[in-house]
Amino acid sequence: MRYILVAVAVICVITSRAQDVSLALQQEPPMTEKQKLAQWDQLQGSVHVSFANSNRRYASDRVPSISVKNEETLVAWKGEKVHTQVAIWAAAPVNATVRVSDLKEKNGAVIPKTIISTGFEEFVITDEFRNGCGYRKPEDFDSSLVADAIHFDKQLGVILKNQVQPVWVSVQVPATAKAGSYEGTLTITAGKTYRLKLKVNVLDRVLPPPSQWNFNLDLWQHPAAIARVHKVPLWSEAHFTQMRRYYTMLANAGQKCITASIVDEPWGHQTYDDYPSLIRWTRKNDGSWRFDYSLFDKYISFVMSTGIKERINCYSMVPWKVAFRYYDEQLGRDTVFTGKIGSDAYNAFWTPMLKDFTQHLRQKGWFDKTTIAMDERPMEAMQAVIRLLKGIDKDWKIALAGEYHAEIEKDIYDYCIASKHQFPDNILKERQQQGKLSTWYTCCTEKYPNGFTFSPPAEHVWIGWYTAAKNMNGYLRWAYNSWVEHPETDSRFRSWPAGDTYQVYPGPASSIRFEKLIEGIQDFEKITVLRKAYTQKGAMGKLNQLEAALKSFEIKKLEKQPAEEMVLSVKRLVNE
């Protein structure tokens, strides 16, 4: 039934201009409906099954351009999660199931099937990059269906006639696994039984657990979106129960930072869902202020309990729309302060809150891990906020995601620069010595590398390598789960390229993008481990070879060379 519903949705939504977006299909040439049907008519046998490239998205309605492959070998460190894809394509309707066996090593060691996951991939509507940021009318952009969502908790079911069903296969290698070659079977039943051989070569190297990763991942969380899709009251116990599953999944990807809103709508309600403040501001009858931190405290403690606990980034003293909502007891209603950033009125408005907030955070033991965070704000506004914050307490930490400004760099603890910028080498070294965070981000501006639903999946792996190449600490992206109206079927949004606002799906369900981002982060961790090991052992030949390979990771090269090709050409250097 779900395949029929998706097909109906596509017919209703995709415009007459819709066609296969070549980027989404990894440069497969466009085809007419007649050409597609001819391919299916020529197919020998009603069902085909094969391992498939995990860096590719396969179209739902065309015979995949792959040679049938019945055996796959993955290479992993102990503690690493590795993956592949299986494609099933059918010229007639068929009910399909997938089962996995234990993976066994010749001397008796076992990777149990309980830590091998298979998930059916669901197709969503995507669009194209073209102008990047800005308001979008669906009819102005080519649309297509792409595989992206991965449902590890659902069974396959019926595959319709002339359809392709990709299946994601993920193996979480135990940190205690014995080095060696493990082998098992994927059994696919689709009309008849197909048995595919899966091998995992486990190397004698250990990847630390996500909680110990050096990579600073910062995907912004959106609590209200979870309440909406699960139809539960905002901040209810049912809401916190749902959030736990999403935040635990994010913590397992190495997330380090809590996104905390200390004012209403820090991004000017650009999102589909509201973004309410965690702190209740009240101006009392006598003109003094009261700040209710009860929700803030509950939320921060909750997120920390899921494993995300290194930093709290509080948004924002400089929101996208300067309009700070508070409750006025004299008026008996909510009202809004709109004073200019840096003005006397602005400073007078924020000073009582910052003094009180500073004291509260110190009492909770959270002050040292908290920043006041700003997103793409002008340098003049940042300078005004820095002066005010440092006047309240010289130890306040400040975060900024945006343009690189040498004038304020020394005052920014967590500095995340846009991909078109780079930290000067001497500044980056100074920041590292001072324990400051130096990261980078992409958004709707960049065609590549990026994490849209039409972006080549390997670009998310490429991000890990680029971060290591530039000696930065990590990567930020808006956003983890700021969902559009119907994220399960249509990833397009009114303002930005499809998929820009979220990396995972309601469920929670993972995505090809999210799994590939984890792969890239794991590669970053491997590079970190190997750099240290080679230096300590004096293995300068291997170190120099790795460093030379990293030098090839430049964004401008993606204009001519696919991310997949760049990554695969150097993968062996971290899997030796």
XYZ file of C-alpha atoms in Angstrom:
576
model
C 0.000 0.000 0.000
C 2.803 2.470 0.827
C 4.230 2.181 -2.691
C 0.832 2.928 -4.209
C 0.362 5.946 -1.958
C 3.779 7.336 -2.845
C 3.111 6.836 -6.538
C -0.198 8.682 -6.276
C 1.451 11.526 -4.379
C 4.082 11.868 -7.050
C 1.520 11.996 -9.855
C -0.397 14.690 -7.983
C 2.583 16.830 -6.999
C 5.309 16.643 -9.605
C 4.781 19.200 -12.322
C 4.637 18.643 -16.068
C 8.258 19.800 -16.296
C 9.394 17.002 -14.004
C 12.161 14.779 -15.244
C 15.072 12.814 -13.808
C 17.552 15.213 -12.273
C 20.921 13.941 -13.481
C 22.696 15.056 -10.309
C 20.273 13.075 -8.155
C 20.966 9.967 -10.215
C 24.728 10.478 -10.187
C 25.036 11.552 -13.811
C 22.826 8.845 -15.292
C 21.415 10.362 -18.510
C 17.750 11.426 -18.621
C 15.311 8.960 -20.196
C 11.844 9.269 -21.678
C 8.982 7.160 -20.338
C 9.081 5.159 -23.562
C 12.773 4.395 -23.091
C 12.197 3.317 -19.493
C 9.378 0.963 -20.479
C 11.529 -0.516 -23.202
C 14.198 -1.313 -20.620
C 11.699 -3.150 -18.420
C 10.266 -5.040 -21.404
C 13.735 -6.254 -22.342
C 14.558 -7.389 -18.812
C 15.336 -11.093 -18.661
C 13.459 -12.527 -15.668
C 10.883 -10.762 -13.525
C 13.089 -10.076 -10.474
C 16.755 -9.143 -10.151
C 18.791 -8.722 -6.965
C 22.283 -7.325 -6.571
C 24.622 -5.503 -4.261
C 24.766 -1.851 -5.270
C 27.017 1.167 -4.742
C 26.198 2.935 -1.453
C 27.328 6.237 -2.986
C 24.562 6.157 -5.579
C 20.846 6.848 -5.512
C 18.875 4.568 -7.793
C 15.754 5.786 -9.563
C 12.498 4.081 -8.637
C 11.246 3.578 -12.194
C 14.232 2.635 -14.333
C 16.328 -0.499 -14.561
C 19.495 0.294 -12.585
C 22.712 0.529 -14.557
C 24.662 -2.027 -12.549
C 26.202 -5.396 -13.205
C 24.640 -8.035 -10.990
C 26.916 -8.606 -8.012
C 26.301 -11.435 -5.546
C 29.214 -10.789 -3.220
C 30.314 -7.698 -1.294
C 33.386 -7.131 0.873
C 33.496 -4.298 3.385
C 36.556 -3.163 5.320
C 36.148 -1.891 8.868
C 38.004 -0.903 11.988
C 36.842 -2.374 15.265
C 34.009 -0.168 16.525
C 33.177 1.191 13.060
C 29.786 1.170 11.363
C 30.014 0.194 7.685
C 27.342 -0.173 5.038
C 26.351 -1.188 1.546
C 23.199 -1.269 -0.565
C 21.175 -4.031 -2.152
C 18.933 -3.274 -5.113
C 15.850 -5.332 -5.968
C 14.092 -4.573 -9.232
C 10.998 -6.292 -10.543
C 9.194 -6.377 -13.883
C 6.121 -7.747 -12.094
C 4.662 -7.170 -8.602
C 6.418 -9.209 -5.931
C 6.446 -9.485 -2.166
C 9.992 -9.147 -0.810
C 11.714 -9.912 2.488
C 15.328 -9.653 3.647
C 17.064 -11.740 6.319
C 20.657 -11.668 7.539
C 22.825 -14.316 9.148
C 25.630 -14.012 11.657
C 28.987 -13.133 10.138
C 31.525 -15.781 11.090
C 35.308 -15.822 11.117
C 37.163 -19.052 10.349
C 38.470 -19.431 13.901
C 35.016 -19.122 15.462
C 34.638 -15.384 16.111
C 31.183 -13.984 15.293
C 29.616 -10.649 14.427
C 26.025 -11.408 15.482
C 23.134 -10.683 13.163
C 21.532 -8.609 15.922
C 23.934 -5.754 15.117
C 23.431 -6.005 11.354
C 20.580 -3.763 10.226
C 18.642 -3.766 6.970
C 16.374 -0.893 6.092
C 14.150 -0.279 3.114
C 14.789 3.029 1.389
C 11.818 5.243 0.680
C 11.569 7.717 -2.166
C 10.868 11.428 -1.672
C 10.263 14.290 -4.063
C 13.284 16.503 -4.554
C 14.048 19.457 -6.822
C 17.275 21.083 -8.021
C 19.808 23.660 -6.876
C 19.662 26.377 -9.492
C 19.590 29.659 -7.490
C 20.096 28.159 -4.053
C 18.587 30.463 -1.440
C 15.367 32.349 -2.035
C 11.641 31.856 -2.351
C 10.678 28.943 -4.610
C 7.639 28.149 -6.672
C 7.496 24.375 -7.295
C 6.531 24.847 -10.929
C 9.790 26.712 -11.573
C 12.027 23.807 -10.586
C 12.465 20.353 -12.069
C 11.297 17.682 -9.649
C 12.049 13.997 -9.355
C 11.848 11.058 -6.985
C 15.004 10.027 -5.146
C 15.761 7.345 -2.589
C 16.783 8.895 0.724
C 14.859 7.851 3.850
C 16.023 4.601 5.457
C 13.526 2.684 7.606
C 15.419 0.164 9.708
C 12.307 -0.742 11.699
C 9.956 -1.701 8.851
C 9.587 -4.691 6.574
C 9.782 -4.455 2.806
C 6.412 -5.652 1.533
C 5.190 -5.436 -2.059
C 7.387 -4.065 -4.837
C 5.250 -2.852 -7.721
C 5.689 -3.677 -11.386
C 8.631 -1.940 -13.073
C 9.959 -0.619 -9.771
C 13.308 -0.615 -7.978
C 13.587 -1.074 -4.224
C 16.958 -0.248 -2.651
C 17.797 -1.743 0.755
C 20.408 -0.279 3.082
C 22.619 -2.769 4.926
C 24.536 -1.564 7.972
C 27.025 -3.505 10.119
C 28.058 -2.112 13.508
C 31.354 -3.880 14.158
C 31.922 -4.396 17.902
C 34.915 -2.630 19.412
C 35.846 -5.985 20.950
C 35.736 -7.872 17.649
C 38.707 -10.020 16.743
C 40.590 -8.870 13.645
C 39.905 -11.136 10.701
C 37.620 -11.885 7.766
C 33.959 -12.491 8.588
C 31.424 -13.974 6.199
C 27.647 -14.389 6.185
C 24.568 -14.349 3.998
C 21.842 -11.932 3.031
C 18.772 -13.895 2.034
C 16.252 -12.056 -0.128
C 12.937 -13.698 -0.863
C 11.240 -12.108 -3.864
C 9.303 -14.747 -5.803
C 12.239 -17.053 -5.216
C 15.199 -17.064 -2.849
C 18.372 -15.098 -3.559
C 21.452 -15.502 -1.385
C 24.113 -12.823 -1.386
C 27.478 -13.273 0.320
C 28.510 -10.462 2.680
C 32.096 -10.258 3.947
C 33.568 -7.835 6.453
C 37.338 -7.638 6.837
C 37.966 -6.290 10.347
C 41.337 -4.589 10.710
C 43.414 -4.593 13.884
C 42.651 -0.937 14.630
C 40.058 0.473 17.018
C 37.739 3.409 16.353
C 36.739 5.190 19.583
C 33.014 5.332 20.448
C 31.057 8.393 19.209
C 31.133 9.999 22.659
C 34.933 10.205 22.337
C 35.141 11.401 18.746
C 37.182 14.536 18.153
C 34.949 15.678 15.314
C 32.617 18.463 16.464
C 29.295 17.760 14.788
C 26.628 20.421 15.218
C 23.298 19.662 13.549
C 20.693 22.045 14.960
C 17.749 20.407 16.678
C 14.128 21.580 16.349
C 11.933 20.314 19.230
C 8.598 21.714 18.015
C 8.869 19.849 14.705
C 8.941 16.542 16.599
C 5.816 17.476 18.558
C 3.980 18.349 15.331
C 4.767 15.208 13.332
C 4.000 12.924 16.272
C 0.827 14.850 17.174
C 1.746 15.305 20.835
C 1.505 18.491 22.951
C 4.642 20.614 22.958
C 6.800 19.932 26.049
C 4.522 17.143 27.245
C 5.991 13.921 28.594
C 4.923 12.256 25.331
C 6.943 14.902 23.479
C 10.064 14.199 25.539
C 9.596 10.475 24.955
C 9.565 11.033 21.188
C 12.517 13.429 21.296
C 14.673 10.895 23.138
C 14.764 8.569 20.132
C 15.868 11.324 17.751
C 18.461 12.816 20.076
C 19.941 9.427 20.936
C 20.355 8.743 17.224
C 22.069 12.126 16.870
C 24.346 11.469 19.852
C 25.374 8.172 18.228
C 26.522 10.197 15.214
C 28.900 12.150 17.467
C 26.802 15.288 18.050
C 28.449 17.560 20.609
C 26.153 20.567 20.915
C 22.656 21.357 22.238
C 20.670 23.923 20.260
C 18.879 26.043 22.888
C 16.517 28.923 22.093
C 16.542 31.630 24.769
C 14.182 33.887 22.791
C 11.189 33.174 20.572
C 11.977 32.596 16.888
C 15.751 33.205 16.812
C 15.640 32.661 13.017
C 12.657 34.901 12.323
C 10.249 31.984 11.778
C 11.823 30.943 8.501
C 10.944 27.358 9.420
C 7.667 25.511 8.913
C 7.209 24.996 12.670
C 7.396 27.496 15.516
C 10.669 27.857 17.398
C 9.634 28.917 20.926
C 11.907 30.143 23.700
C 12.960 27.799 26.493
C 13.018 30.761 28.888
C 9.949 32.735 29.946
C 10.679 36.483 30.215
C 8.439 38.617 32.464
C 8.617 42.349 33.184
C 7.015 42.737 36.575
C 4.735 45.561 37.698
C 7.626 47.361 39.405
C 9.701 47.315 36.204
C 12.101 44.593 37.331
C 12.459 41.269 35.554
C 11.720 37.639 36.331
C 13.140 34.810 34.229
C 11.644 31.341 34.405
C 14.305 28.720 33.594
C 12.245 25.671 34.491
C 11.726 24.528 30.882
C 15.302 25.451 29.929
C 16.670 23.362 32.799
C 14.413 20.405 32.023
C 15.254 20.463 28.322
C 19.022 20.833 28.753
C 19.139 18.067 31.363
C 17.056 15.867 29.083
C 19.277 16.361 26.022
C 22.378 15.702 28.105
C 20.826 12.427 29.237
C 20.728 11.292 25.597
C 24.512 11.734 25.285
C 24.733 15.268 23.819
C 26.403 17.219 26.610
C 29.608 18.985 25.641
C 28.186 22.401 24.721
C 25.019 24.490 24.986
C 24.670 27.072 22.219
C 22.013 29.645 23.140
C 20.264 31.453 20.289
C 20.199 34.388 20.091
C 20.901 37.966 21.122
C 20.954 38.919 17.444
C 18.070 37.046 15.828
C 17.188 37.300 12.161
C 14.321 39.604 13.082
C 15.001 41.878 16.051
C 11.796 41.262 18.001
C 12.156 39.948 21.555
C 8.884 38.741 23.066
C 8.196 38.995 26.805
C 5.203 39.148 29.149
C 4.407 42.563 30.613
C 2.501 42.399 33.909
C 1.394 46.035 33.698
C -0.125 45.473 30.260
C -1.343 41.981 31.103
C -0.133 40.560 27.807
C 2.875 39.557 25.731
C 4.689 42.410 24.062
C 7.795 42.807 21.912
C 11.019 44.785 22.258
C 12.487 45.929 18.933
C 15.375 48.214 19.941
C 18.422 48.488 17.718
C 21.300 46.120 18.424
C 23.920 47.949 20.510
C 21.681 50.855 21.463
C 21.308 52.002 25.076
C 17.764 50.615 25.088
C 18.984 47.241 23.781
C 21.724 47.030 26.403
C 19.284 48.014 29.149
C 16.883 45.305 27.948
C 19.486 42.526 27.887
C 21.625 43.415 30.924
C 19.209 42.134 33.630
C 18.699 38.876 31.727
C 22.405 38.255 31.151
C 23.297 38.925 34.779
C 20.555 36.603 35.978
C 21.321 33.960 33.327
C 25.033 34.017 34.203
C 24.256 33.367 37.854
C 21.787 30.611 36.984
C 24.215 28.820 34.670
C 26.974 28.956 37.275
C 24.635 27.462 39.854
C 23.764 24.630 37.455
C 27.420 24.036 36.604
C 26.756 24.771 32.937
C 28.369 28.187 32.455
C 31.709 26.903 31.131
C 30.022 24.875 28.368
C 27.488 27.534 27.353
C 27.829 30.102 24.575
C 25.651 32.929 23.402
C 25.374 31.967 19.730
C 24.696 34.013 16.623
C 23.994 32.925 13.070
C 25.200 34.936 10.061
C 25.012 38.299 11.805
C 26.850 41.498 10.738
C 30.202 42.291 12.322
C 28.940 45.562 13.852
C 26.140 43.729 15.653
C 28.599 41.103 16.847
C 30.957 43.763 18.202
C 28.105 45.342 20.171
C 27.094 41.995 21.667
C 30.690 41.087 22.520
C 31.133 44.367 24.422
C 27.938 43.814 26.365
C 28.634 40.163 27.205
C 32.230 40.722 28.285
C 31.065 43.641 30.424
C 28.669 41.310 32.246
C 31.244 38.542 32.708
C 34.629 38.391 31.004
C 34.378 34.593 30.850
C 31.297 34.474 28.636
C 31.869 32.312 25.556
C 30.532 33.408 22.182
C 29.675 31.352 19.098
C 29.230 32.585 15.551
C 28.373 30.808 12.328
C 28.967 33.159 9.422
C 31.529 35.244 7.589
C 35.143 35.304 8.729
C 35.961 38.623 10.438
C 39.548 39.060 11.587
C 38.439 41.986 13.764
C 36.398 39.791 16.124
C 38.079 36.402 15.699
C 39.855 36.531 19.058
C 36.547 37.038 20.865
C 34.785 34.063 19.251
C 35.213 30.773 21.119
C 33.164 28.638 18.692
C 33.781 30.105 15.233
C 32.089 28.334 12.331
C 32.881 29.894 8.969
C 31.011 29.605 5.679
C 32.539 27.201 3.161
C 33.801 30.018 0.919
C 36.116 31.169 3.724
C 39.193 29.628 5.315
C 40.962 30.362 8.565
C 44.463 31.767 8.029
C 46.980 29.078 8.991
C 48.543 31.074 11.818
C 45.129 31.977 13.248
C 43.985 28.360 13.098
C 47.081 27.218 14.998
C 46.559 29.894 17.631
C 42.938 28.878 18.070
C 43.904 25.234 18.465
C 46.497 26.123 21.103
C 43.882 28.178 22.977
C 41.326 25.351 22.912
C 38.894 27.256 20.708
C 36.643 25.549 18.169
C 37.186 26.259 14.481
C 34.610 24.666 12.205
C 32.790 25.264 8.917
C 29.294 24.973 7.507
C 27.213 24.727 4.366
C 23.658 25.948 3.807
C 21.374 26.822 0.896
C 24.162 28.890 -0.694
C 26.480 26.076 -1.768
C 25.705 23.785 -4.685
C 28.444 21.490 -3.390
C 29.439 20.001 -1.108
C 26.038 19.748 0.497
C 23.344 17.568 1.990
C 20.274 18.244 -0.138
C 18.116 15.284 -1.118
C 19.532 15.606 -4.626
C 23.181 15.943 -3.512
C 25.477 13.033 -4.407
C 25.706 10.978 -1.176
C 29.509 10.874 -1.224
C 29.610 14.628 -0.657
C 28.759 13.963 2.988
C 31.736 11.587 3.217
C 33.852 14.221 1.492
C 32.987 16.681 4.274
C 34.880 14.566 6.815
C 37.972 14.430 4.623
C 37.864 18.166 3.877
C 37.578 18.969 7.586
C 40.677 16.877 8.276
C 42.516 18.381 5.303
C 41.934 21.920 6.601
C 42.784 20.956 10.191
C 39.429 22.197 11.426
C 37.472 20.747 14.347
C 34.168 19.892 12.718
C 31.115 20.815 10.697
C 27.770 22.529 11.297
C 24.567 22.288 9.341
C 21.099 23.734 9.582
C 19.321 21.507 10.454
C 18.865 18.032 11.895
C 15.068 17.852 11.892
C 13.424 21.133 10.905
C 10.862 19.324 8.816
C 8.748 20.603 5.967
C 4.996 19.968 5.888
C 5.204 16.379 4.592
C 8.859 15.333 4.996
C 8.172 11.634 4.404
C 7.070 12.205 0.796
C 8.129 15.704 -0.294
C 11.445 17.241 0.792
C 10.897 20.536 -1.027
C 10.519 23.793 0.903
C 9.309 27.284 0.085
C 12.696 28.959 0.537
C 15.602 26.568 -0.013
C 16.684 23.541 -2.071
C 14.950 20.281 -1.195
C 16.216 18.586 1.944
C 18.043 21.670 3.206
C 16.098 21.772 6.466
C 16.526 18.185 7.656
C 18.890 15.237 7.524
C 16.669 12.546 9.094
C 13.007 11.625 8.794
C 10.057 11.232 11.162
C 10.047 7.834 12.789
C 12.857 8.338 13.543
C 14.193 7.141 10.217
C 17.730 7.662 9.028
C 18.735 8.737 5.529
C 21.410 8.027 2.972
C 22.725 11.523 3.699
C 22.912 10.965 7.455
C 24.606 7.567 7.137
C 27.149 9.005 4.728
C 27.838 11.910 7.060
C 28.639 9.390 9.793
C 30.951 7.573 7.381
C 32.811 10.822 6.732
C 33.102 11.568 10.440
C 34.486 8.073 11.053
C 37.066 8.682 8.333
C 38.010 11.943 10.074
C 38.530 9.993 13.304
C 40.639 7.411 11.507
C 42.803 10.176 10.045
C 43.223 11.645 13.531
C 44.265 8.271 14.960
C 46.666 7.539 12.094
C 48.306 10.962 12.187
C 49.117 10.420 15.846
C 50.229 6.819 15.397
C 52.461 7.543 12.395
C 54.058 10.509 14.188
C 54.764 8.487 17.337
C 56.229 5.574 15.364
C 58.214 7.793 13.019
C 56.388 6.317 10.014
C 56.938 9.479 8.009
C 56.440 7.797 4.649
C 52.889 6.770 5.513
C 52.187 10.124 7.191
C 53.432 12.062 4.166
C 51.346 9.895 1.842
C 48.229 10.611 3.904
C 48.929 14.339 4.091
C 49.547 14.493 0.336
C 46.193 12.834 -0.304
C 44.425 15.302 1.995
C 45.832 18.231 0.036
C 43.636 17.218 -2.911
C 40.467 18.067 -0.979
C 39.560 21.505 -2.271
C 35.975 22.637 -2.813
C 36.703 24.079 -6.246
C 37.765 20.613 -7.464
C 34.182 19.399 -7.064
C 33.325 21.415 -10.170
C 35.031 18.766 -12.308
C 35.645 15.730 -10.110
C 32.815 13.897 -8.284
C 33.138 13.579 -4.513
C 32.795 9.797 -4.837
C 35.840 9.567 -7.062
C 37.897 11.776 -4.765
C 36.982 9.800 -1.653
C 37.389 6.319 -3.129
C 40.824 7.208 -4.474
C 42.139 7.707 -0.930
C 39.949 5.416 1.218
C 42.584 2.697 1.245
C 44.929 5.024 3.173
C 42.732 4.770 6.276
C 41.952 1.079 5.789
C 45.448 -0.392 5.628
